[in-house]
Coordinates of C-alpha atoms in Angstrom, one line a residue:
Chain A
Q1 CA -20.7 -7.7 25.4
V2 CA -18.5 -4.4 25.0
Q3 CA -15.6 -4.4 23.0
L4 CA -13.0 -1.7 22.5
Q5 CA -10.5 -1.6 19.9
E6 CA -7.7 1.1 19.2
S7 CA -6.5 2.1 16.0
G8 CA -3.8 4.5 14.4
P9 CA -0.2 4.9 13.4
G10 CA 2.3 2.7 14.8
L11 CA 5.1 5.1 14.2
V12 CA 5.1 8.8 14.7
K13 CA 7.9 11.3 14.2
P14 CA 9.1 13.5 16.7
S15 CA 7.5 16.8 17.0
E16 CA 4.4 15.4 15.2
T17 CA 1.0 14.5 16.7
L18 CA 0.1 11.2 17.6
S19 CA -3.5 10.3 16.8
L20 CA -5.6 7.2 18.1
T21 CA -8.9 6.3 17.8
C22 CA -10.8 3.7 20.1
T23 CA -14.0 1.9 18.3
V24 CA -16.7 1.0 20.6
S25 CA -19.0 -1.8 19.9
G26 CA -22.0 -3.4 21.7
G27 CA -22.5 -0.6 24.0
S28 CA -23.2 3.3 23.9
L29 CA -21.1 6.2 24.7
S30 CA -23.2 7.8 26.9
I31 CA -23.0 7.5 30.5
Y32 CA -19.4 6.4 30.9
Y33 CA -16.2 8.0 31.3
W34 CA -14.0 6.8 28.3
T35 CA -10.4 6.9 28.8
W36 CA -6.9 6.6 27.3
I37 CA -4.0 4.9 29.2
R38 CA -0.6 4.1 28.4
Q39 CA 2.6 2.2 29.4
P40 CA 6.0 3.2 28.3
P41 CA 8.2 0.3 27.9
G42 CA 9.5 -1.3 31.0
K43 CA 7.4 1.4 33.1
G44 CA 4.1 1.4 34.6
L45 CA 0.6 2.6 33.6
E46 CA 0.0 6.2 33.2
W47 CA -3.6 7.4 33.2
I48 CA -3.7 10.1 30.3
G49 CA -7.6 11.3 30.5
Y50 CA -11.0 10.8 29.8
I51 CA -14.2 12.0 28.1
Y52 CA -17.9 12.1 29.3
N53 CA -21.2 13.5 28.5
S54 CA -19.9 14.0 24.9
G55 CA -17.4 16.4 25.8
S56 CA -16.5 17.0 29.3
T57 CA -12.8 16.0 29.9
S58 CA -10.4 15.5 32.4
Y59 CA -6.7 15.4 32.1
N60 CA -3.4 14.3 33.3
P61 CA -1.9 17.5 34.5
S62 CA 1.6 16.3 33.2
L63 CA 0.4 15.8 29.9
K64 CA -2.7 18.4 29.8
S65 CA -0.9 21.2 27.6
R66 CA -0.3 18.1 24.8
V67 CA -3.8 16.2 24.9
T68 CA -7.0 16.3 23.3
I69 CA -9.5 13.6 23.7
S70 CA -12.8 13.9 21.6
V71 CA -15.8 11.9 20.6
D72 CA -17.7 10.8 17.5
T73 CA -21.1 9.4 18.9
S74 CA -22.2 8.7 15.5
K75 CA -19.2 6.5 14.8
N76 CA -19.1 5.2 18.5
Q77 CA -15.5 6.3 18.7
F78 CA -13.5 8.5 20.7
S79 CA -10.0 10.0 20.0
L80 CA -6.7 10.6 21.8
K81 CA -4.4 13.5 20.1
L82 CA -1.0 14.1 21.8
S83 CA 0.8 17.0 20.3
S84 CA 4.7 17.5 20.1
V85 CA 5.7 14.3 20.8
T86 CA 9.0 13.0 21.6
A87 CA 10.4 9.4 22.1
A88 CA 9.5 9.5 26.0
D89 CA 5.7 9.3 24.4
T90 CA 6.6 5.9 23.1
A91 CA 4.3 3.4 24.6
V92 CA 1.5 1.0 24.6
Y93 CA -1.7 2.8 24.4
Y94 CA -4.9 1.5 25.7
C95 CA -8.5 2.8 25.5
A96 CA -10.6 1.7 28.5
R97 CA -14.2 2.5 29.9
D98 CA -14.5 4.0 33.4
R99 CA -17.9 3.1 35.0
G100 CA -18.8 6.7 35.5
D101 CA -20.6 6.0 38.8
Y102 CA -19.4 4.7 42.2
P103 CA -17.5 2.3 42.3
Y104 CA -15.7 3.7 39.7
F105 CA -13.3 1.2 37.9
F106 CA -12.2 0.3 34.5
D107 CA -14.6 -2.5 33.2
Y108 CA -13.6 -3.0 29.6
W109 CA -10.2 -2.4 27.9
G110 CA -8.9 -2.6 24.3
Q111 CA -6.1 -4.9 23.5
G112 CA -3.4 -2.1 23.3
T113 CA -1.5 -0.7 20.4
L114 CA 2.1 0.3 20.2
V115 CA 3.0 3.6 19.4
T116 CA 7.1 4.3 18.4
V117 CA 8.1 7.7 18.3
S118 CA 11.2 7.7 16.0
S119 CA 12.5 9.4 13.0
Chain B
D10 CA -3.0 15.4 42.6
I11 CA -3.6 12.5 44.5
Q12 CA -0.3 10.4 44.8
M13 CA -0.6 6.3 45.5
T14 CA 2.8 5.0 46.6
Q15 CA 2.9 1.5 46.1
S16 CA 5.2 -1.3 47.7
P17 CA 7.3 -3.1 47.1
S18 CA 8.2 -2.4 43.5
S19 CA 9.1 -6.2 42.8
L20 CA 9.0 -9.3 45.0
S21 CA 10.0 -13.0 44.6
A22 CA 7.8 -15.6 46.0
S23 CA 7.0 -19.0 45.8
V24 CA 4.1 -21.1 44.9
G25 CA 2.0 -21.2 47.8
D26 CA 3.1 -18.1 49.5
R27 CA 1.1 -15.5 50.9
V28 CA 1.7 -12.1 49.2
T29 CA 1.0 -8.8 50.4
I30 CA 1.1 -5.4 48.4
T31 CA 0.7 -2.0 49.7
C32 CA -0.4 1.4 48.4
R33 CA -0.4 4.6 50.5
A34 CA -2.6 7.4 49.3
S35 CA -1.3 10.8 50.0
Q36 CA -4.8 12.1 51.1
S37 CA -7.8 10.6 52.4
I38 CA -9.9 8.9 49.8
S39 CA -12.3 6.8 51.5
T40 CA -12.7 3.6 49.6
Y41 CA -12.1 4.8 46.0
V42 CA -9.3 2.3 45.1
N43 CA -9.0 -0.5 42.9
W44 CA -6.4 -3.4 42.1
Y45 CA -5.5 -4.4 38.7
Q46 CA -3.3 -7.4 37.4
H47 CA -1.2 -6.8 34.2
K48 CA 0.3 -9.5 32.3
P49 CA 2.5 -8.7 29.4
G50 CA 0.7 -8.4 26.0
K51 CA -2.6 -8.3 27.8
A52 CA -4.8 -5.6 28.9
P53 CA -5.1 -5.2 32.8
K54 CA -7.7 -7.2 34.5
L55 CA -9.8 -6.0 37.3
L56 CA -9.2 -7.9 40.7
I57 CA -10.7 -5.6 43.7
Y58 CA -12.8 -2.7 43.3
A59 CA -14.0 0.0 45.9
A60 CA -10.8 -1.3 48.1
S61 CA -12.3 -4.8 49.4
S62 CA -15.0 -6.0 46.8
L63 CA -13.9 -9.0 44.8
Q64 CA -14.6 -8.6 41.0
G65 CA -16.8 -11.5 39.7
G66 CA -14.9 -14.4 38.4
V67 CA -11.7 -13.5 40.1
P68 CA -10.5 -16.3 42.7
S69 CA -11.2 -15.8 46.4
R70 CA -7.3 -16.2 47.2
F71 CA -7.2 -12.4 46.4
S72 CA -8.8 -9.9 48.7
G73 CA -8.4 -6.0 49.5
S74 CA -8.4 -4.1 52.7
R75 CA -8.2 -0.7 53.8
S76 CA -6.6 0.9 56.9
G77 CA -7.0 4.8 56.6
T78 CA -5.4 5.9 53.7
D79 CA -3.2 2.4 53.5
F80 CA -4.5 -0.1 51.0
T81 CA -3.5 -3.8 50.7
L82 CA -3.9 -6.5 48.2
T83 CA -3.4 -10.0 49.7
I84 CA -2.9 -13.0 47.5
S85 CA -3.7 -15.8 50.4
S86 CA -1.8 -18.7 48.3
L87 CA 0.1 -17.8 45.1
Q88 CA -0.8 -19.8 42.3
P89 CA 1.4 -19.8 39.0
E90 CA -0.7 -17.9 37.0
D91 CA -0.4 -14.9 39.5
F92 CA 3.0 -14.1 38.5
A93 CA 2.3 -10.6 37.2
T94 CA 2.4 -7.1 37.9
Y95 CA -0.1 -5.4 40.1
Y96 CA -1.2 -1.9 40.3
C97 CA -3.5 0.1 42.5
H98 CA -5.6 2.7 41.1
Q99 CA -7.5 5.7 42.6
T100 CA -10.9 7.0 41.5
Y101 CA -11.6 9.6 44.4
S102 CA -10.2 12.4 42.0
S103 CA -11.3 13.2 38.6
I104 CA -7.4 12.9 38.0
R105 CA -7.4 9.4 38.3
T106 CA -3.9 7.8 39.4
F107 CA -2.1 4.7 39.4
G108 CA 0.5 3.3 41.7
Q109 CA 4.1 2.5 40.4
G110 CA 3.1 -1.3 40.1
T111 CA 4.5 -4.2 42.2
K112 CA 6.1 -7.2 39.8
V113 CA 5.5 -10.5 41.2
E114 CA 8.2 -13.0 40.1
I115 CA 8.7 -16.7 40.8
K116 CA 11.3 -17.3 43.6

């Protein structure tokens, strides 16, 4: 059974970089699209981006200038870095697995982690 | 980017009601649409993939359909556990997008 678990600081100061890690157990990082999604309080789901083939990425254009997704296959982890954060980046952040082949869908999710941007 | 315009943003319904939620894509996307159910404090749950295929373990009262660039999620008889927020999601583009969400509340 595949399991995903987000980890990282729950509080980040404005203008700093938000860093989260998703640890994948029960499966390999190959083949699939490893994805970050967020939900600001009271708002809907927002797709942030994904990484696949151990390095190829696709990002939400509205966040692209600030986002980096990377993968560490030796630890079976992938990570999110979001720079120059503001209060608008306060959200529950989810990692998820996109099947990477048709029909594409998110079949496994982490439970989500709340990140608050505040001084 | 492909925009998914979802409606309504919220609705009130009673147990047993038939509920319909619609997403309109900004361009042709074939059947590259999924539907998720999201409850507070939990990860979203896949209901329908490829526009009309029911995910394993999901009750048959949920169904999906497509007409051109319009996609519909139908709950044939609303149950108490169905009160949640529902999202459509397109995977036609390498830049994935969600609809704005529909909150289904108890009438």
